[in-house]
Amino acid sequence: MPYAITKTQYRDEWVVAFQRGETYLKDCVTKELMISGLTASFALQGAAGRMTRRGTNGLIPSRNRTDSQPTITLEEKHTKETRPGFDVFTAAANLREAMQNASALTASREIDMTIIEALSTATNAYAGGAAQTLTYGKTVDALSDLFELDVMAGNEITCLWTPKAWARLLTFQEFKSADYIDAKPLVGLTLDRPKLWLGAKHIMHTGLPGMGTASASNFIFAKPAVGHAIAGDVKVDAGFNGEDDYSYDRATIYDGSTILQQAGVIKVVTDDTAAFS
């Protein structure tokens, strides 16, 4: 029989739980960096129509402007954790480090969630919002809906897909073959990394509404269609309160997002529960 007195060794470094820890979307939208203030206004130049002919009065008609000024109101958002000194002392690994790491990951995810909340207000939906099982033809057709609204590839188009929708794309030879995509990443290392295909950047994202359900929301949008305002970098503070013997960590952001042009956003609803053949 085994000896009764045994030794247990505890790992003194953290194994971090699976979670998104970076923002994928802040560079896919029109970003305004604020120094101070509550609101950010975006000067949106209206689309010009056709040219006109000289009028019967001998004058050339003046064009009417259709400019607008969408506004974003900043919101104050925080993540904070406090731990007594006894917890820090008795923890198996560096608890202060884990607290700071958790705050950084949470703040990065929040930026993406703010932008996704804005995308969720899109009024244009592919196929009237009916849930789709993606095919190559439907993917191209959804992109063409954006093109019909005068949004071209030069406007930096981004396609956001749930993991199941992304997996469906990977069944298309045209998507996974280096002969069809603009960027040729290292084979075997980048199944989940963004790809440039059909003039758009395709990104898999785990924060999309309805992910894994029969009505999951995916989005195709152009950079000038979505605005995001943020007050500088993430504000962080960490320290120790000697009077009450506790460590603390806090991360803060002031940000907001809105759709600047509805014509530049298409929602594609997919059935993430559909079986793969």
Coordinates of C-alpha atoms in Angstrom, one line a residue:
M1 CA 0.0 0.0 0.0
P2 CA 1.2 3.6 -0.6
Y3 CA 3.0 5.5 2.1
A4 CA 0.5 7.5 4.2
I5 CA 2.5 10.7 4.3
T6 CA 2.8 12.2 0.9
K7 CA 3.9 15.5 -0.6
T8 CA 1.8 17.8 -2.8
Q9 CA 3.4 20.4 -5.0
Y10 CA 1.4 23.5 -6.1
R11 CA 2.2 25.4 -9.3
D12 CA 3.1 29.0 -8.4
E13 CA 2.1 30.4 -11.8
W14 CA -1.4 31.0 -13.1
V15 CA -3.1 29.0 -15.8
V16 CA -5.5 31.5 -17.3
A17 CA -9.1 30.6 -18.1
F18 CA -10.1 30.8 -21.8
Q19 CA -11.3 34.2 -22.6
R20 CA -10.9 37.0 -25.2
G21 CA -8.1 39.3 -24.2
E22 CA -7.8 41.7 -27.0
T23 CA -9.8 44.1 -29.1
Y24 CA -10.2 43.1 -32.7
L25 CA -12.6 45.9 -33.8
K26 CA -11.1 49.3 -32.7
D27 CA -9.1 49.5 -35.9
C28 CA -12.1 48.4 -38.1
V29 CA -14.2 51.5 -37.3
T30 CA -13.8 55.3 -37.5
K31 CA -12.1 56.1 -34.2
E32 CA -12.1 59.5 -32.4
L33 CA -9.6 60.0 -29.6
M34 CA -11.0 62.4 -27.1
I35 CA -8.9 64.6 -24.8
S36 CA -11.9 65.9 -22.8
G37 CA -15.7 66.3 -23.1
L38 CA -18.8 64.3 -22.9
T39 CA -19.8 63.9 -26.5
A40 CA -18.0 63.4 -29.8
S41 CA -19.6 64.7 -33.1
F42 CA -18.7 63.2 -36.4
A43 CA -18.9 65.5 -39.5
L44 CA -20.6 63.2 -42.1
Q45 CA -20.5 64.5 -45.7
G46 CA -23.7 63.7 -47.5
A47 CA -23.7 61.9 -50.9
A48 CA -24.0 64.2 -53.9
G49 CA -26.5 63.4 -56.6
R50 CA -26.2 63.7 -60.4
M51 CA -25.1 66.8 -62.3
T52 CA -27.8 69.2 -63.5
R53 CA -28.5 71.1 -66.6
R54 CA -28.8 74.9 -66.9
G55 CA -32.3 76.1 -66.0
T56 CA -34.6 78.0 -68.3
N57 CA -33.7 81.2 -66.4
G58 CA -30.2 80.8 -67.7
L59 CA -28.7 79.9 -64.3
I60 CA -27.1 76.7 -63.1
P61 CA -29.0 75.2 -60.1
S62 CA -27.1 75.1 -56.9
R63 CA -26.6 71.7 -55.3
N64 CA -28.3 71.2 -51.9
R65 CA -26.1 69.7 -49.2
T66 CA -27.2 66.7 -47.2
D67 CA -24.5 66.7 -44.5
S68 CA -25.2 65.4 -41.0
Q69 CA -23.5 65.2 -37.6
P70 CA -24.0 62.0 -35.7
T71 CA -23.0 62.2 -32.0
I72 CA -21.6 59.7 -29.5
T73 CA -22.0 60.2 -25.8
L74 CA -19.3 58.7 -23.7
E75 CA -20.1 56.3 -20.9
E76 CA -18.1 55.6 -17.8
K77 CA -17.1 51.9 -17.4
H78 CA -15.1 50.2 -14.7
T79 CA -13.8 46.9 -13.5
K80 CA -12.4 46.7 -10.0
E81 CA -11.3 44.0 -7.6
T82 CA -10.1 44.1 -4.0
R83 CA -8.5 41.3 -2.0
P84 CA -7.5 41.2 1.7
G85 CA -3.8 40.9 2.5
F86 CA -4.5 37.5 3.9
D87 CA -5.8 36.3 0.6
V88 CA -2.8 37.6 -1.2
F89 CA -0.4 36.0 1.3
T90 CA -2.1 32.5 1.2
A91 CA -2.8 32.4 -2.6
A92 CA -0.9 29.6 -4.5
A93 CA 0.3 32.2 -7.1
N94 CA 0.8 35.9 -7.4
L95 CA -2.8 37.2 -6.8
R96 CA -2.0 40.8 -7.5
E97 CA -0.7 39.9 -10.9
A98 CA -3.9 37.9 -11.6
M99 CA -6.0 40.9 -10.5
Q100 CA -4.2 43.2 -12.9
N101 CA -4.4 40.7 -15.8
A102 CA -8.1 40.3 -15.3
S103 CA -8.7 44.0 -15.4
A104 CA -6.7 44.4 -18.7
L105 CA -8.6 41.6 -20.4
T106 CA -11.9 42.9 -19.3
A107 CA -11.2 46.4 -20.5
S108 CA -10.1 45.1 -23.9
R109 CA -13.2 43.0 -24.4
E110 CA -15.4 45.9 -23.4
I111 CA -14.2 48.0 -26.3
D112 CA -15.3 45.3 -28.7
M113 CA -18.7 44.8 -26.9
T114 CA -19.4 48.6 -27.2
I115 CA -18.8 48.4 -31.0
I116 CA -20.9 45.2 -31.3
E117 CA -23.8 46.8 -29.4
A118 CA -23.7 49.7 -32.0
L119 CA -23.7 47.2 -34.9
S120 CA -26.7 45.4 -33.4
T121 CA -28.8 48.5 -34.2
A122 CA -28.3 47.9 -37.9
T123 CA -31.5 48.3 -40.0
N124 CA -30.3 46.4 -43.1
A125 CA -30.5 42.6 -42.9
Y126 CA -29.6 40.1 -45.5
A127 CA -32.6 38.1 -46.8
G128 CA -34.9 40.1 -44.7
G129 CA -33.2 38.8 -41.5
A130 CA -34.1 35.1 -42.1
A131 CA -31.6 32.7 -40.6
Q132 CA -29.2 31.3 -43.3
T133 CA -26.9 28.4 -43.6
L134 CA -24.0 30.0 -45.3
T135 CA -22.9 28.9 -48.8
Y136 CA -20.3 30.5 -51.0
G137 CA -23.0 32.0 -53.1
K138 CA -24.9 33.5 -50.1
T139 CA -21.7 35.0 -48.7
V140 CA -20.9 36.7 -52.0
D141 CA -24.6 37.8 -52.3
A142 CA -24.5 39.4 -48.8
L143 CA -21.4 41.3 -49.8
S144 CA -23.2 42.4 -53.0
D145 CA -26.0 43.9 -50.8
L146 CA -23.4 46.3 -49.4
F147 CA -22.0 47.0 -52.8
E148 CA -25.5 48.0 -54.1
L149 CA -25.5 50.7 -51.4
D150 CA -22.3 52.2 -53.0
V151 CA -20.0 50.7 -50.4
M152 CA -16.9 49.5 -52.2
A153 CA -13.9 47.5 -51.1
G154 CA -11.8 50.6 -50.8
N155 CA -14.0 51.6 -47.8
E156 CA -12.2 48.9 -45.7
I157 CA -15.0 46.3 -45.3
T158 CA -15.0 44.0 -42.3
C159 CA -17.0 40.8 -42.0
L160 CA -17.6 39.5 -38.4
W161 CA -18.6 35.9 -38.1
T162 CA -19.5 33.6 -35.2
P163 CA -17.3 30.5 -34.8
K164 CA -19.9 28.3 -36.5
A165 CA -20.3 30.7 -39.4
W166 CA -16.5 30.8 -39.6
A167 CA -16.3 27.1 -39.7
R168 CA -18.8 27.1 -42.5
L169 CA -16.5 29.5 -44.4
L170 CA -13.7 27.1 -44.0
T171 CA -15.6 24.5 -46.0
F172 CA -15.4 26.7 -49.0
Q173 CA -12.3 26.0 -51.2
E174 CA -12.3 29.7 -52.2
F175 CA -11.9 30.8 -48.6
K176 CA -9.3 28.4 -47.3
S177 CA -7.1 28.3 -50.5
A178 CA -4.1 30.7 -50.7
D179 CA -5.0 31.1 -54.4
Y180 CA -8.1 33.1 -53.5
I181 CA -7.1 35.1 -50.4
D182 CA -5.0 38.2 -50.4
A183 CA -2.9 37.3 -47.3
K184 CA -1.0 34.0 -47.2
P185 CA -0.4 33.1 -43.6
L186 CA 1.6 30.2 -42.3
V187 CA -0.2 26.9 -42.9
G188 CA -1.6 25.2 -39.8
L189 CA -1.3 28.2 -37.5
T190 CA -4.0 30.5 -38.6
L191 CA -7.3 28.8 -38.9
D192 CA -8.9 31.3 -36.5
R193 CA -6.9 34.4 -37.7
P194 CA -8.4 37.2 -39.8
K195 CA -8.2 36.7 -43.6
L196 CA -8.5 39.1 -46.5
W197 CA -10.9 37.6 -49.0
L198 CA -13.2 39.1 -51.6
G199 CA -11.9 42.6 -50.8
A200 CA -12.9 42.4 -47.2
K201 CA -11.3 41.5 -43.9
H202 CA -13.0 38.4 -42.3
I203 CA -12.8 38.0 -38.5
M204 CA -14.1 35.3 -36.2
H205 CA -15.5 36.8 -33.0
T206 CA -17.0 35.1 -29.9
G207 CA -18.9 38.1 -28.7
L208 CA -21.6 38.3 -31.3
P209 CA -25.3 38.2 -30.3
G210 CA -27.0 34.9 -30.5
M211 CA -23.8 32.9 -31.0
G212 CA -24.4 29.2 -31.1
T213 CA -28.2 29.6 -31.5
A214 CA -30.5 29.3 -34.5
S215 CA -30.5 33.1 -34.9
A216 CA -26.9 34.2 -34.6
S217 CA -26.0 37.8 -35.7
N218 CA -23.0 38.3 -38.0
F219 CA -22.1 41.7 -39.5
I220 CA -20.6 43.1 -42.7
F221 CA -19.7 46.7 -42.4
A222 CA -17.4 49.4 -43.8
K223 CA -15.1 51.5 -41.6
P224 CA -16.8 54.8 -42.4
A225 CA -20.1 53.4 -41.3
V226 CA -19.3 53.0 -37.6
G227 CA -17.9 55.5 -35.2
H228 CA -16.1 54.8 -31.9
A229 CA -15.0 57.5 -29.4
I230 CA -12.7 56.8 -26.5
A231 CA -11.0 59.0 -24.0
G232 CA -7.4 58.0 -24.5
D233 CA -6.0 54.7 -23.3
V234 CA -7.4 52.4 -20.6
K235 CA -6.9 54.1 -17.3
V236 CA -5.5 51.7 -14.7
D237 CA -4.7 51.9 -11.0
A238 CA -3.4 49.3 -8.6
G239 CA -2.1 49.6 -5.1
F240 CA -2.4 48.6 -1.4
N241 CA -4.4 50.1 1.4
G242 CA -2.4 49.9 4.5
E243 CA -5.1 51.0 6.9
D244 CA -7.5 48.1 6.0
D245 CA -4.8 45.7 4.6
Y246 CA -6.2 45.1 1.2
S247 CA -4.8 45.2 -2.4
Y248 CA -6.9 46.7 -5.2
D249 CA -6.9 46.9 -9.0
R250 CA -9.1 49.0 -11.2
A251 CA -9.4 49.6 -15.0
T252 CA -11.5 52.4 -16.4
I253 CA -12.6 53.4 -19.9
Y254 CA -14.8 56.3 -21.2
D255 CA -16.1 55.3 -24.6
G256 CA -19.1 55.0 -26.9
S257 CA -20.1 53.9 -30.4
T258 CA -22.8 54.4 -32.9
I259 CA -23.6 53.6 -36.6
L260 CA -22.7 56.7 -38.6
Q261 CA -24.2 55.4 -41.9
Q262 CA -26.8 52.6 -41.9
A263 CA -26.1 52.1 -45.6
G264 CA -22.7 50.7 -44.6
V265 CA -23.8 47.9 -42.3
I266 CA -25.5 44.6 -43.2
K267 CA -26.6 42.1 -40.5
V268 CA -26.4 38.5 -41.6
V269 CA -28.4 36.1 -39.4
T270 CA -27.1 32.5 -39.5
D271 CA -28.3 29.2 -38.0
D272 CA -25.4 28.1 -35.8
T273 CA -27.2 24.9 -34.9
A274 CA -27.3 23.6 -38.5
A275 CA -25.5 20.3 -39.0
F276 CA -22.4 20.0 -41.1
S277 CA -22.4 17.5 -43.9

